[in-house]
Tab-separated table of C-alpha atoms in Angstrom:
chain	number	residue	atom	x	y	z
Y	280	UNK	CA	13.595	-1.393	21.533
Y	281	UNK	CA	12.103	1.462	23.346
Y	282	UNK	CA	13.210	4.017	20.508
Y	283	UNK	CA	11.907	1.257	18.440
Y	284	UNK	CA	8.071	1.261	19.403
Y	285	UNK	CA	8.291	5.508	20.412
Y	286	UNK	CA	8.286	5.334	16.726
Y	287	UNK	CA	5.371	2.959	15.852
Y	288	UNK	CA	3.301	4.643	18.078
Y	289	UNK	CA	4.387	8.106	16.280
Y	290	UNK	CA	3.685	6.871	12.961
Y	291	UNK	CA	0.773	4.411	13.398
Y	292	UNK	CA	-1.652	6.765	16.099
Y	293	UNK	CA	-3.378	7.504	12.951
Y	294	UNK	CA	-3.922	4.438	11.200
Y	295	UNK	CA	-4.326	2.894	14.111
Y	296	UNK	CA	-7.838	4.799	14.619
Y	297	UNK	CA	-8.640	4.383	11.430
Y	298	UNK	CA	-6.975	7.961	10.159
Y	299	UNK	CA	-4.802	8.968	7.369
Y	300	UNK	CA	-3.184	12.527	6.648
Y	301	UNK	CA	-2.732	13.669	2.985
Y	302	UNK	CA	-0.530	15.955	1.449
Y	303	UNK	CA	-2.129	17.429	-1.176
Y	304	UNK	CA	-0.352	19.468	-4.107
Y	305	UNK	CA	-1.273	20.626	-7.824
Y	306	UNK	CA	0.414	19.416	-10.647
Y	307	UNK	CA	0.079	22.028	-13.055
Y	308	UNK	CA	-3.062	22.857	-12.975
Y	309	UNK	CA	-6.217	23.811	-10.434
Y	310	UNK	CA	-6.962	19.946	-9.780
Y	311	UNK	CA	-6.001	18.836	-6.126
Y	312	UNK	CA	-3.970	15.392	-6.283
Y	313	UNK	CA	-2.685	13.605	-3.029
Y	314	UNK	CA	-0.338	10.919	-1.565
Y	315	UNK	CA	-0.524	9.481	1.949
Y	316	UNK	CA	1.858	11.406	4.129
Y	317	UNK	CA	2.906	7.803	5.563
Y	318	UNK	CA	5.231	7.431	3.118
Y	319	UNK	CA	6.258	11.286	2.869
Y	320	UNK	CA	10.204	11.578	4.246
Y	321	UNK	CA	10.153	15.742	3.089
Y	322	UNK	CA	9.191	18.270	0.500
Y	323	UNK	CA	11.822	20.065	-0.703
Y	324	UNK	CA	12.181	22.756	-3.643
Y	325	UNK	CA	13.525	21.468	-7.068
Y	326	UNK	CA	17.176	20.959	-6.760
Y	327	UNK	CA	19.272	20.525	-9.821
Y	328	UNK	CA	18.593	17.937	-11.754
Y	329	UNK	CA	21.009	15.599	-13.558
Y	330	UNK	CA	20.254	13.529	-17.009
Y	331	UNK	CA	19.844	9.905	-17.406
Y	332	UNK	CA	20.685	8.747	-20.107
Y	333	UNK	CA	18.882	5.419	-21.287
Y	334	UNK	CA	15.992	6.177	-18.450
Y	335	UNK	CA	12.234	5.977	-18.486
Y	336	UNK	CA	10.794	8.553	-19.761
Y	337	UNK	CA	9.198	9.690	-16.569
Y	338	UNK	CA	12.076	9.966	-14.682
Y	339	UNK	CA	12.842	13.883	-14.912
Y	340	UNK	CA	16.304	13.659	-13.470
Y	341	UNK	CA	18.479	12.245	-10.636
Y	342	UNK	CA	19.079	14.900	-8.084
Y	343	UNK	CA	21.303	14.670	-4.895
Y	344	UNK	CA	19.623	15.023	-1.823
Y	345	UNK	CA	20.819	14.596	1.383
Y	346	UNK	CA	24.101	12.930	-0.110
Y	347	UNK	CA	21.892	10.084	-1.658
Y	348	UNK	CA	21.443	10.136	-5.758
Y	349	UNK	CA	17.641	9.754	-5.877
Y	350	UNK	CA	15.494	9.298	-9.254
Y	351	UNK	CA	13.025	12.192	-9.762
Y	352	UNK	CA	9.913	11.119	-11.165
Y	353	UNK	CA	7.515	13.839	-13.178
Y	354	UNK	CA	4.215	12.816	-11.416
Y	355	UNK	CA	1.877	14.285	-13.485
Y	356	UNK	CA	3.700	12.586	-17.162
Y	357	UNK	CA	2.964	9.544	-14.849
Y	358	UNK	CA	-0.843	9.847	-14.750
Y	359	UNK	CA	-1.079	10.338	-18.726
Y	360	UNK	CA	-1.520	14.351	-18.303
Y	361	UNK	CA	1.633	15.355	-19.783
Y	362	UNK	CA	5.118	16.922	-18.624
Y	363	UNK	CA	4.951	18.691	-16.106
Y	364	UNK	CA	6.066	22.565	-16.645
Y	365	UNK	CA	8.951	24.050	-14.664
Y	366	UNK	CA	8.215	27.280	-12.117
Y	367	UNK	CA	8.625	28.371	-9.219
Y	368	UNK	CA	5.960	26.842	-7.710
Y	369	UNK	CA	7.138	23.484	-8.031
Y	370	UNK	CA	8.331	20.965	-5.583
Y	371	UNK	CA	10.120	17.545	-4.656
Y	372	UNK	CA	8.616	15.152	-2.437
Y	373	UNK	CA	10.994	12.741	-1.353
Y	374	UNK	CA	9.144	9.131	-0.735
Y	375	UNK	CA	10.048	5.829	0.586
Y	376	UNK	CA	8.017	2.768	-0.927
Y	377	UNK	CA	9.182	-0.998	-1.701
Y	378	UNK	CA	12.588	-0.643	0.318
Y	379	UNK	CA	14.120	2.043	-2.359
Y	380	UNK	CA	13.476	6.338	-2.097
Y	381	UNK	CA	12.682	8.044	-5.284
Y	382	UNK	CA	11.070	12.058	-5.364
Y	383	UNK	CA	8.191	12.882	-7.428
Y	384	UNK	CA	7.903	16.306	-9.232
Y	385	UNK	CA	4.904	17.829	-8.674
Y	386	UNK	CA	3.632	21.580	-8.879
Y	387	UNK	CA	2.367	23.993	-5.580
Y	388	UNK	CA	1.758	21.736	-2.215
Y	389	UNK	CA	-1.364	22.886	-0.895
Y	390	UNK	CA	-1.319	21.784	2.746
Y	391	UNK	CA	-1.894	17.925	4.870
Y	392	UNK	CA	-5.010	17.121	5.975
Y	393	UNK	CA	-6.034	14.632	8.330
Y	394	UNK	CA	-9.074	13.155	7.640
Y	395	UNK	CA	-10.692	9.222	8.692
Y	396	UNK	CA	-10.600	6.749	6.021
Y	397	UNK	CA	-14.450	6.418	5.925
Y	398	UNK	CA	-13.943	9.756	4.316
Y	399	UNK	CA	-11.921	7.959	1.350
Y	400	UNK	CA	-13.588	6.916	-1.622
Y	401	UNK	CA	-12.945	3.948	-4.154
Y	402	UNK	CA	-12.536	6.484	-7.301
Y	403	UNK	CA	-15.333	5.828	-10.425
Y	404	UNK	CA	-14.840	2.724	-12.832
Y	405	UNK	CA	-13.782	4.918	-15.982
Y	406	UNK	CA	-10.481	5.138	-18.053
Y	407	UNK	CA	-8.370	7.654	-18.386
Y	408	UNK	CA	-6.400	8.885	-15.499
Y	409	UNK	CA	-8.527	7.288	-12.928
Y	410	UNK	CA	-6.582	4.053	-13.703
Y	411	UNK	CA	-3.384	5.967	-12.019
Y	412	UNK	CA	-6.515	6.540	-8.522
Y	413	UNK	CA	-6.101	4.256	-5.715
Y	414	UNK	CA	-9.131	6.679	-4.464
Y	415	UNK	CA	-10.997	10.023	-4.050
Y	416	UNK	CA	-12.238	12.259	-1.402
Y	417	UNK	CA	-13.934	15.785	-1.225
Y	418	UNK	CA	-12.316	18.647	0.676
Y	419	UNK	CA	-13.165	22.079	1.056
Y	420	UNK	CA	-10.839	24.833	-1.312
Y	421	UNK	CA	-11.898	28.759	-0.462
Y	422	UNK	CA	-15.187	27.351	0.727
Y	423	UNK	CA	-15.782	25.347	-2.289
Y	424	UNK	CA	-15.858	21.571	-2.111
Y	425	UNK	CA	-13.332	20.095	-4.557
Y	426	UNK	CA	-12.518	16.272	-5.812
Y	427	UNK	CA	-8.968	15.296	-4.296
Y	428	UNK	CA	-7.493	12.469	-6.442
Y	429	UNK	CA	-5.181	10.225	-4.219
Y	430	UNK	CA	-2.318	8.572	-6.797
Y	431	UNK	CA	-1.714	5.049	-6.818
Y	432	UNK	CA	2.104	5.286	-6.663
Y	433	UNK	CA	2.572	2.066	-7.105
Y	434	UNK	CA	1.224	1.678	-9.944
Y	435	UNK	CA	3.908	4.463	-11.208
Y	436	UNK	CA	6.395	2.742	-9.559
Y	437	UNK	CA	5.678	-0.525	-11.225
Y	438	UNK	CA	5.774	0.827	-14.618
Y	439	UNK	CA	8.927	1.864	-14.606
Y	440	UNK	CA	10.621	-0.543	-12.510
Y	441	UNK	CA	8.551	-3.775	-13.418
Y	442	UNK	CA	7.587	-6.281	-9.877
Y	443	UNK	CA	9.183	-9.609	-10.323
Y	444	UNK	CA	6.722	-12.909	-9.807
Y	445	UNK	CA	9.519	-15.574	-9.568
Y	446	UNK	CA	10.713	-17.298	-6.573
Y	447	UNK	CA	13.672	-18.540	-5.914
Y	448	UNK	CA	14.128	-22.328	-5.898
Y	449	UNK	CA	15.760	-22.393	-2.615
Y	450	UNK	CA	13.109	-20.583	-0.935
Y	451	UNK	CA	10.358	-23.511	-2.005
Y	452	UNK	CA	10.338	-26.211	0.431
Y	453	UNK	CA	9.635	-29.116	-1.456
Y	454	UNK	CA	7.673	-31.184	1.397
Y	455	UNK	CA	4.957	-27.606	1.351
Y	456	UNK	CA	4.726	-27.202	-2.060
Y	457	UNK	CA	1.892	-30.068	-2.993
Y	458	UNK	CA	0.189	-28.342	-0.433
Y	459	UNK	CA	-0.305	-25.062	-2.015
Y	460	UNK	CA	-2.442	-26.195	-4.792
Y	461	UNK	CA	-6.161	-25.415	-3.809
Y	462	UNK	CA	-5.405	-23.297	-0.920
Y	463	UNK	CA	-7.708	-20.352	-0.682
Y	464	UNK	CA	-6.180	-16.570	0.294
Y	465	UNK	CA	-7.717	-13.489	1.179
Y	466	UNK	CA	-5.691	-10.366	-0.878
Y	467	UNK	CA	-7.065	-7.139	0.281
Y	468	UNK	CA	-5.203	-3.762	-1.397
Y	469	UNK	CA	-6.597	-0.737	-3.137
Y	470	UNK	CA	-3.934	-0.552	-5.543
Y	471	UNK	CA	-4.523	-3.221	-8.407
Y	472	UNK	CA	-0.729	-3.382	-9.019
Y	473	UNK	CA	-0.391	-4.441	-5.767
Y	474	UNK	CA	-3.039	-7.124	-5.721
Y	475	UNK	CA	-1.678	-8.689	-9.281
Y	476	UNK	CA	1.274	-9.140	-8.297
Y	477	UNK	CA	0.462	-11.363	-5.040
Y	478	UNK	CA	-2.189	-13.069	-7.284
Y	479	UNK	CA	0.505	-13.721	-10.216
Y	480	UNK	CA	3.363	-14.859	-7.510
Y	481	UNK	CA	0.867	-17.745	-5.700
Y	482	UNK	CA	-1.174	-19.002	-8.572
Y	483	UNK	CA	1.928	-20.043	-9.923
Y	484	UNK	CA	1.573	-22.855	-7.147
Y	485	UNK	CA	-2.086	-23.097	-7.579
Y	486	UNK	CA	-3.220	-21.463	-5.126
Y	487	UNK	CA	-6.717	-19.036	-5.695
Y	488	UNK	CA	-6.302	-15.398	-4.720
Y	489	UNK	CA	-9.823	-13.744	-3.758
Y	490	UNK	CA	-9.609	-10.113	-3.902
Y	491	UNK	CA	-11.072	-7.184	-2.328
Y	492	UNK	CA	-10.107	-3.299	-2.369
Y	493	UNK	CA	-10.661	-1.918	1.058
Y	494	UNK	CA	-10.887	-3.659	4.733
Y	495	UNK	CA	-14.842	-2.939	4.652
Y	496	UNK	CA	-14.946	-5.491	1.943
Y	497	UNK	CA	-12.959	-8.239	3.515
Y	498	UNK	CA	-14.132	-7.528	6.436
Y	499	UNK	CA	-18.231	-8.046	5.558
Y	500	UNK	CA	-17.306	-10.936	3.439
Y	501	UNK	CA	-15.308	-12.665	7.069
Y	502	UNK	CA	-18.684	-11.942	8.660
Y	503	UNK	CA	-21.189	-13.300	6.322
Y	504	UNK	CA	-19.046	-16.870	6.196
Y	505	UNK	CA	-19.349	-16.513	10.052
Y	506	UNK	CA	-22.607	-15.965	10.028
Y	507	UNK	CA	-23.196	-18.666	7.392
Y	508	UNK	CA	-21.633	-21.088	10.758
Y	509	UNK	CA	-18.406	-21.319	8.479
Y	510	UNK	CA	-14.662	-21.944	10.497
Y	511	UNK	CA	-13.012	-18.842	8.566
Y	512	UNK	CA	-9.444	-20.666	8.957
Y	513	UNK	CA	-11.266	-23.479	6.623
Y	514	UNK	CA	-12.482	-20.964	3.645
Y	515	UNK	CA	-8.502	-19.225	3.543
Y	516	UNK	CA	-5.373	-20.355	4.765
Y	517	UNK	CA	-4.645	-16.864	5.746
Y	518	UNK	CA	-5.079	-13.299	4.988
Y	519	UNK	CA	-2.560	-10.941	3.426
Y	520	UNK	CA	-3.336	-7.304	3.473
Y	521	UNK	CA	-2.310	-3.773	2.728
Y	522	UNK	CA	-2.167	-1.209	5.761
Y	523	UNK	CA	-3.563	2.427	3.709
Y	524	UNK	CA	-6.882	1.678	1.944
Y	525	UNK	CA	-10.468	3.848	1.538
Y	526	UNK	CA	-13.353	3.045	4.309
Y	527	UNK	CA	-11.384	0.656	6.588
Y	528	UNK	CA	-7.441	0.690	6.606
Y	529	UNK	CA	-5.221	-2.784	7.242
Y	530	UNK	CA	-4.680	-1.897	11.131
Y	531	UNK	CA	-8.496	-1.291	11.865
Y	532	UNK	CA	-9.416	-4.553	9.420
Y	533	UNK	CA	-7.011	-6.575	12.121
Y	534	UNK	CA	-8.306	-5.332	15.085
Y	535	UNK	CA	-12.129	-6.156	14.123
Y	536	UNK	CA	-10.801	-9.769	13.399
Y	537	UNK	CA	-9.010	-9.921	16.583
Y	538	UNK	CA	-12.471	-8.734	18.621
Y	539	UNK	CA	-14.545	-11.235	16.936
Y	540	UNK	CA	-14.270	-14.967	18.909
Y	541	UNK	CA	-15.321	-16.272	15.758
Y	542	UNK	CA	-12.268	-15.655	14.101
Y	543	UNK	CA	-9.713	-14.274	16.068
Y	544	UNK	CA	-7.379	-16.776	15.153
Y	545	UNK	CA	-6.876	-15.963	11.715
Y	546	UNK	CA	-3.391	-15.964	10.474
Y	547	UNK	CA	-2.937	-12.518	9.250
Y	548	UNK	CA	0.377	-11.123	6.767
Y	549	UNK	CA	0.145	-7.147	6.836
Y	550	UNK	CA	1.841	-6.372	2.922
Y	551	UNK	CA	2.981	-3.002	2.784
Y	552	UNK	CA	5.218	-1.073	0.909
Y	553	UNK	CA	6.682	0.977	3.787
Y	554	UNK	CA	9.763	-0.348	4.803
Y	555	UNK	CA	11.684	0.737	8.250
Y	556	UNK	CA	13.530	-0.429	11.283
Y	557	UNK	CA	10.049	-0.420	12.969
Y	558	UNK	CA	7.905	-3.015	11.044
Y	559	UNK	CA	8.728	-6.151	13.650
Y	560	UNK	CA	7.197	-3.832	16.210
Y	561	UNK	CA	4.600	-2.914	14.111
Y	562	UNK	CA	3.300	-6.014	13.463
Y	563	UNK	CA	3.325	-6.651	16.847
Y	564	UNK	CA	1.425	-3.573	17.871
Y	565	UNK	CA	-1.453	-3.897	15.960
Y	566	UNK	CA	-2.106	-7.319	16.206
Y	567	UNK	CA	-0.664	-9.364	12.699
Y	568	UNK	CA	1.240	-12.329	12.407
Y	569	UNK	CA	3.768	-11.759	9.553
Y	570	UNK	CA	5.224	-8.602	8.182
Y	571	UNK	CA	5.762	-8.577	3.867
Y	572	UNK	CA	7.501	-5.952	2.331
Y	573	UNK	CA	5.794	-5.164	-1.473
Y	574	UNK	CA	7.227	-6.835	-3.856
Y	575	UNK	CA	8.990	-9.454	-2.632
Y	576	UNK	CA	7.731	-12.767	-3.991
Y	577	UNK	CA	10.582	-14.550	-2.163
Y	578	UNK	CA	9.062	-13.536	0.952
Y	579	UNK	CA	5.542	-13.751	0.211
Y	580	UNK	CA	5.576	-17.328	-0.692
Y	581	UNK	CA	8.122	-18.292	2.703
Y	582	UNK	CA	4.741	-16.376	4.735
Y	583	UNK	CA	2.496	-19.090	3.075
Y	584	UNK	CA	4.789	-21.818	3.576
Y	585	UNK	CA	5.029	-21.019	7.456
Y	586	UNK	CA	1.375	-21.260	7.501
Y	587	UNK	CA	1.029	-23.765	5.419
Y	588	UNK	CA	3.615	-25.746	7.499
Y	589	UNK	CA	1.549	-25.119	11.197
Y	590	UNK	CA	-1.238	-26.536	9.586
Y	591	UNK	CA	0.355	-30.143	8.566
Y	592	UNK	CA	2.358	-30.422	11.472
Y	593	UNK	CA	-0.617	-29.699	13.756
């Protein structure tokens, strides 16, 4: 256990205060993209890729890295910009998201930065690539501010492998399920992919889904019922949200709930798509009460269900 929580501390002393680090890389071009470095397991140079036949047309190649056969997906074909062109300057950064690795082909990798999440920004409401934004901040290039897009990989991800909303019949208890219908839950997540598909998976049962992007969001709207002399634990039957988002990240979100008397008791799911021996201890560490791995509709309806079932035995 001890090797268990040396590693949360290693990998959540960031979020934890609120703190991120991005690697940021080009994809072809002079505009600076990024991905959280949370997820990162190594950049390596292009290794040889191998035809699928019959795959999405994003995926570039399977290579083999570290004895693994892992799907190489052309990033910046993924954002609606176009194949990415081969050089020398390209690169493969190896990921981990939704329990499965895949590597994403991108051009030069500038450097990580560590910067706070109030420094993140929700990107503009326009189309285009900004669809493919989970958010935006400015960092300095030669002197000269610059927009950093950070991708919302799971959006990518989702498009070529497409989340699944249907739950298993063995997983629904049928004494719980009148019970969902008109229950009330919090969803906070940057990515929209990620917030349709807990919305799609519970209002199959009736339940309402209120959204919000960021923790700074959820977090004023907890505030204003308490200061409206609302019980919080009546409005939702709990809340479920992502750890990585602009302004106010999952882990910081918790703690502020857990420092507030007036609801500190909130039942709280932390939905992430970081998987990893550590997540039992993570929860633990920064103060949740259920861990739910993205996209797992199996599990996120057995999370409500244990709630649900505190609340009518109690």
């Amino acid at each position: 256990m001890t090797n268990i929580l040396d590693s949360v501390d290693s990998r959540t002393r960031l979020v934890g205060e609120n703190r991120l680090e991005l690697l940021m890389f080009y994809l072809g071009a002079n505009q600076p993209f990024a991905i959280n470095v949370f997820k990162v397991r190594e950049v390596i140079k292009v290794p040889k890729l191998s035809q699928m036949p019959g795959s999405h047309a994003n995926i570039r190649g399977v290579a083999m890295i570290r004895g693994k056969s892992i799907p190489v997906i052309d990033l910046r074909q993924s954002i609606g910009m176009g194949s990415i062109g081969m050089s020398d300057e390209c690169n493969v950064i190896v990921t981990e998201y939704n329990r499965t690795i895949q590597a994403f082909l991108v051009g030069q990798v500038i450097n990580i930065k560590n910067m706070g999440w109030d420094e993140i920004m929700e990107p503009p409401a326009s189309s285009g690539r900004n669809n493919y934004l989970t958010a935006i901040t400015r960092q300095d290039f030669d002197g000269q501010p610059r927009l950093v897009e950070i991708v919302d990989v799971e959006k990518i991800l989702a498009e070529i492998v497409a989340y699944e909303v249907g739950v298993s019949e063995d997983v629904l208890d049928p004494q719980l399920t009148p019970y969902m219908a008109g229950q009330r839950v919090l969803v906070v997540d940057d990515s929209s992919t990620a917030r349709a598909q807990v919305s799609e998976t519970l209002s199959q049962f009736g339940v309402e889904c209120i959204m919000k992007k960021n923790g700074a969001e959820a977090l004023r709207l907890l505030k204003g019922w308490c200061d409206e002399g609302k019980n919080v634990s009546d409005e939702i039957l709990l809340l479920i949200t992502d750890a990585e988002m602009p302004e106010m990240d999952g882990y910081k979100l918790t703690h502020e709930i857990r420092s507030d008397s007036r609801m500190s008791d909130l039942y709280i799911a932390l939905n992430t798509s970081l998987s990893g021996s550590f997540n039992e201890a993570m929860v633990e560490k920064v103060g949740c009460n259920q861990f739910i791995s993205k996209f797992q509709p199996d599990l996120l309806v057995t999370v409500v269900q244990e709630r649900l079932r505190q609340i009518v035995s109690s």
